[in-house]
Short mmCIF file of C-alpha atoms in Angstrom, two decimals:
data_model
loop_
_atom_site.label_atom_id
_atom_site.label_comp_id
_atom_site.label_asym_id
_atom_site.label_seq_id
_atom_site.Cartn_x
_atom_site.Cartn_y
_atom_site.Cartn_z
CA MET A 1 111.83 83.99 159.46
CA ALA A 2 114.17 84.33 156.51
CA SER A 3 116.56 87.10 155.62
CA THR A 4 117.60 88.33 152.20
CA VAL A 5 120.85 89.58 150.76
CA THR A 6 119.89 93.11 151.79
CA GLY A 7 119.39 91.98 155.38
CA LYS A 8 115.63 92.53 155.46
CA VAL A 9 113.80 89.79 157.36
CA TYR A 10 110.54 88.32 156.04
CA ASP A 11 108.22 85.88 157.78
CA HIS A 12 106.88 82.81 155.97
CA GLU A 13 103.53 84.44 155.28
CA GLN A 14 105.22 87.35 153.47
CA ILE A 15 107.42 84.93 151.51
CA ASP A 16 104.36 82.92 150.40
CA GLU A 17 102.61 86.14 149.37
CA MET A 18 105.62 87.24 147.30
CA ALA A 19 105.79 83.81 145.67
CA THR A 20 102.17 84.11 144.53
CA ILE A 21 102.81 87.59 143.15
CA PHE A 22 106.17 86.98 141.44
CA GLY A 23 105.88 83.29 140.60
CA THR A 24 107.67 80.18 141.74
CA GLY A 25 111.15 81.28 140.77
CA ASP A 26 111.72 79.37 137.54
CA THR A 27 115.29 79.32 136.45
CA LEU A 28 116.39 81.57 133.62
CA ALA A 29 116.86 78.56 131.34
CA GLU A 30 113.28 77.39 131.98
CA ARG A 31 111.95 80.86 131.18
CA ARG A 32 113.95 81.00 127.94
CA ILE A 33 112.61 77.61 126.87
CA SER A 34 109.08 78.73 127.66
CA ILE A 35 109.50 81.96 125.68
CA VAL A 36 110.95 80.14 122.66
CA LYS A 37 108.12 77.58 122.68
CA ASP A 38 105.57 80.40 122.91
CA MET A 39 107.18 82.25 119.98
CA LYS A 40 107.25 79.06 117.93
CA LEU A 41 103.54 78.47 118.56
CA ARG A 42 102.71 82.04 117.58
CA PHE A 43 104.54 81.67 114.28
CA MET A 44 102.86 78.33 113.60
CA ASN A 45 99.43 79.75 114.38
CA LYS A 46 100.01 82.64 111.96
CA GLY A 47 100.88 80.24 109.16
CA LEU A 48 104.23 81.87 108.43
CA THR A 49 106.71 80.17 106.17
CA LYS A 50 110.16 79.20 107.40
CA LYS A 51 111.69 82.12 105.50
CA GLN A 52 109.24 84.58 107.08
CA MET A 53 110.08 83.24 110.55
CA ILE A 54 113.82 83.66 109.91
CA ASN A 55 113.24 87.21 108.64
CA ARG A 56 111.64 88.09 111.97
CA LEU A 57 114.34 86.47 114.09
CA VAL A 58 117.51 87.58 112.26
CA ASP A 59 118.71 91.19 112.08
CA LYS A 60 119.54 92.37 108.58
CA TYR A 61 123.18 92.93 109.57
CA ASP A 62 123.64 89.41 110.99
CA PRO A 63 125.28 86.65 108.94
CA CYS A 64 122.69 84.94 106.75
CA PRO A 65 121.33 81.70 108.26
CA CYS A 66 121.54 80.01 104.84
CA GLY A 67 125.30 79.67 105.35
CA SER A 68 126.44 81.77 102.39
CA GLY A 69 128.71 83.92 104.56
CA LYS A 70 127.04 87.12 103.34
CA LYS A 71 125.13 89.55 105.52
CA PHE A 72 121.44 88.63 105.75
CA LYS A 73 120.57 92.01 104.20
CA TRP A 74 122.47 91.17 101.00
CA CYS A 75 121.45 87.53 100.76
CA CYS A 76 118.02 86.18 101.74
CA TRP A 77 116.41 89.28 103.28
CA THR A 78 113.12 90.14 101.58
CA GLY A 79 113.00 93.65 103.04
#
């Protein structure tokens, strides 16, 4: 038997069932790494250029990733 923060008590069978439904409990950092790798593979599979990838990842009001100091919208954004 194990209890949770809310005080509800679960037996081991219920805990195993929840683990199969919700996953093994990867840390947030592991999930972020997995998501970034997945996004990178999707871009590579689509044959996008580096500039096209940046356009999809940077908001037009963010500083431009080229380092000019201008807003992305007024620098390298292709619209």
